Amino acid sequence: AGVGRRAAALFGERLAGVMLYGSVARGEAEASSDADVLVVVDRCVRLTRSLYRRWDEAPVAWGGRTIDPHFAHPPDPAEPPSGLWAELALDGIVLFERGLALSRALVRIRREILAGRLERRVAHGQPYWAAAS
């Protein structure tokens, strides 16, 4: 897809993967919804606003939807997963990955959820993830 080519053009070998998530991935998108895409880059790439500016120089659409990119490093297996990675484990779709590192990380996080060690909670109408108490 164009999003994968655009990410590869920006990061080359430093691109670890590209994932679709959010309403489009869940099949719940409205006509006005954009497509949320996570561009996963190696840890040597600094996550700064300049990444978004570089992307915006040649924005990409997918299926008639504007791509809303987010940039992240792969999850650290020694750390508890962030809420973003927990959400990705539930409804993220891997569009591209180098090796199987992302898929394996998502499996590890899903196992944490299934084992009850990580749970989704809601506070003030907003979901978040926490270690089970």
Tab-separated table of C-alpha atoms in Angstrom:
chain	number	residue	atom	x	y	z
A	1	ALA	CA	0.000	0.000	0.000
A	2	GLY	CA	1.033	3.619	-0.423
A	3	VAL	CA	1.426	4.055	3.315
A	4	GLY	CA	4.033	1.295	3.472
A	5	ARG	CA	5.955	2.728	0.519
A	6	ARG	CA	5.864	6.215	2.068
A	7	ALA	CA	7.127	4.900	5.430
A	8	ALA	CA	9.860	2.862	3.717
A	9	ALA	CA	10.939	5.910	1.723
A	10	LEU	CA	11.263	7.950	4.924
A	11	PHE	CA	12.986	5.341	7.107
A	12	GLY	CA	14.488	2.620	4.921
A	13	GLU	CA	16.012	-0.153	7.026
A	14	ARG	CA	15.038	1.705	10.212
A	15	LEU	CA	11.365	0.941	9.532
A	16	ALA	CA	10.250	-1.891	11.839
A	17	GLY	CA	6.605	-1.994	10.780
A	18	VAL	CA	3.352	-0.305	9.854
A	19	MET	CA	0.029	-1.028	11.560
A	20	LEU	CA	-3.544	0.057	10.929
A	21	TYR	CA	-5.641	0.598	14.045
A	22	GLY	CA	-8.668	2.484	15.279
A	23	SER	CA	-12.112	2.667	13.710
A	24	VAL	CA	-11.000	1.608	10.215
A	25	ALA	CA	-9.286	-1.527	11.565
A	26	ARG	CA	-12.339	-2.363	13.680
A	27	GLY	CA	-14.740	-1.858	10.762
A	28	GLU	CA	-16.480	0.997	12.611
A	29	ALA	CA	-15.313	3.957	10.503
A	30	GLU	CA	-17.702	6.733	9.565
A	31	ALA	CA	-17.565	8.467	6.191
A	32	SER	CA	-15.496	11.271	7.726
A	33	SER	CA	-13.066	8.993	9.622
A	34	ASP	CA	-9.380	9.138	8.874
A	35	ALA	CA	-7.189	6.029	8.914
A	36	ASP	CA	-4.970	5.731	12.006
A	37	VAL	CA	-1.610	4.226	11.117
A	38	LEU	CA	1.262	3.494	13.465
A	39	VAL	CA	4.691	3.718	11.876
A	40	VAL	CA	7.098	1.738	14.062
A	41	VAL	CA	10.743	2.740	13.765
A	42	ASP	CA	13.936	1.425	15.297
A	43	ARG	CA	14.951	2.915	18.636
A	44	CYS	CA	17.817	4.832	17.007
A	45	VAL	CA	15.219	7.120	15.362
A	46	ARG	CA	14.272	10.041	17.612
A	47	LEU	CA	10.504	10.540	17.879
A	48	THR	CA	10.085	14.255	17.248
A	49	ARG	CA	7.580	16.585	15.597
A	50	SER	CA	9.897	16.687	12.589
A	51	LEU	CA	8.763	13.153	11.682
A	52	TYR	CA	5.210	14.446	11.303
A	53	ARG	CA	6.397	17.442	9.283
A	54	ARG	CA	8.361	15.154	6.954
A	55	TRP	CA	5.299	12.938	6.500
A	56	ASP	CA	3.105	15.971	5.785
A	57	GLU	CA	5.405	17.011	2.916
A	58	ALA	CA	3.844	14.183	0.876
A	59	PRO	CA	0.717	12.982	2.706
A	60	VAL	CA	-0.832	9.659	1.773
A	61	ALA	CA	-4.462	8.641	1.455
A	62	TRP	CA	-5.707	5.083	1.721
A	63	GLY	CA	-9.084	3.964	0.445
A	64	GLY	CA	-10.119	7.605	0.108
A	65	ARG	CA	-9.223	8.316	3.733
A	66	THR	CA	-6.532	10.627	5.012
A	67	ILE	CA	-3.764	8.757	6.798
A	68	ASP	CA	-3.251	10.023	10.351
A	69	PRO	CA	0.247	8.732	11.141
A	70	HIS	CA	1.641	8.163	14.598
A	71	PHE	CA	5.245	7.182	15.189
A	72	ALA	CA	6.520	4.828	17.879
A	73	HIS	CA	9.337	2.512	18.818
A	74	PRO	CA	8.657	-1.215	19.199
A	75	PRO	CA	7.456	-2.165	22.671
A	76	ASP	CA	10.206	-3.050	25.106
A	77	PRO	CA	9.623	-6.627	26.305
A	78	ALA	CA	11.205	-5.738	29.672
A	79	GLU	CA	8.593	-3.015	30.311
A	80	PRO	CA	4.822	-3.244	30.788
A	81	PRO	CA	3.082	-2.423	27.503
A	82	SER	CA	1.666	1.063	27.076
A	83	GLY	CA	-2.037	1.572	26.526
A	84	LEU	CA	-1.386	2.144	22.826
A	85	TRP	CA	0.285	-1.246	22.474
A	86	ALA	CA	-2.490	-2.948	24.444
A	87	GLU	CA	-5.074	-1.424	22.068
A	88	LEU	CA	-2.971	-2.483	19.074
A	89	ALA	CA	-2.829	-6.034	20.436
A	90	LEU	CA	-6.636	-6.110	20.372
A	91	ASP	CA	-7.497	-4.446	17.088
A	92	GLY	CA	-4.319	-3.524	15.240
A	93	ILE	CA	-3.650	-4.958	11.801
A	94	VAL	CA	-0.036	-5.408	10.769
A	95	LEU	CA	0.346	-4.046	7.229
A	96	PHE	CA	4.125	-4.463	7.092
A	97	GLU	CA	6.809	-5.681	9.452
A	98	ARG	CA	10.476	-6.506	9.228
A	99	GLY	CA	10.817	-10.032	10.537
A	100	LEU	CA	8.137	-11.072	13.008
A	101	ALA	CA	9.094	-8.766	15.877
A	102	LEU	CA	5.841	-6.784	15.934
A	103	SER	CA	3.601	-9.814	15.602
A	104	ARG	CA	5.485	-11.566	18.400
A	105	ALA	CA	5.215	-8.492	20.630
A	106	LEU	CA	1.468	-8.341	19.984
A	107	VAL	CA	1.113	-12.028	20.869
A	108	ARG	CA	3.009	-11.414	24.130
A	109	ILE	CA	0.703	-8.505	25.019
A	110	ARG	CA	-2.455	-10.485	24.133
A	111	ARG	CA	-1.240	-13.258	26.440
A	112	GLU	CA	-0.861	-10.695	29.262
A	113	ILE	CA	-4.452	-9.568	28.648
A	114	LEU	CA	-5.821	-13.124	28.426
A	115	ALA	CA	-3.991	-14.144	31.595
A	116	GLY	CA	-5.619	-11.236	33.414
A	117	ARG	CA	-2.305	-9.516	34.175
A	118	LEU	CA	-3.248	-6.470	32.104
A	119	GLU	CA	-6.749	-5.053	32.109
A	120	ARG	CA	-8.673	-2.311	30.389
A	121	ARG	CA	-10.356	0.143	32.719
A	122	VAL	CA	-12.394	3.294	32.200
A	123	ALA	CA	-12.173	6.550	34.132
A	124	HIS	CA	-14.304	9.575	33.265
A	125	GLY	CA	-15.391	7.827	30.079
A	126	GLN	CA	-11.804	7.303	28.882
A	127	PRO	CA	-10.283	3.843	28.603
A	128	TYR	CA	-6.800	3.075	29.927
A	129	TRP	CA	-4.762	-0.034	30.645
A	130	ALA	CA	-3.288	-1.077	33.966
A	131	ALA	CA	-1.659	-4.043	35.610
A	132	ALA	CA	-4.308	-6.188	37.269
A	133	SER	CA	-4.662	-5.622	40.984
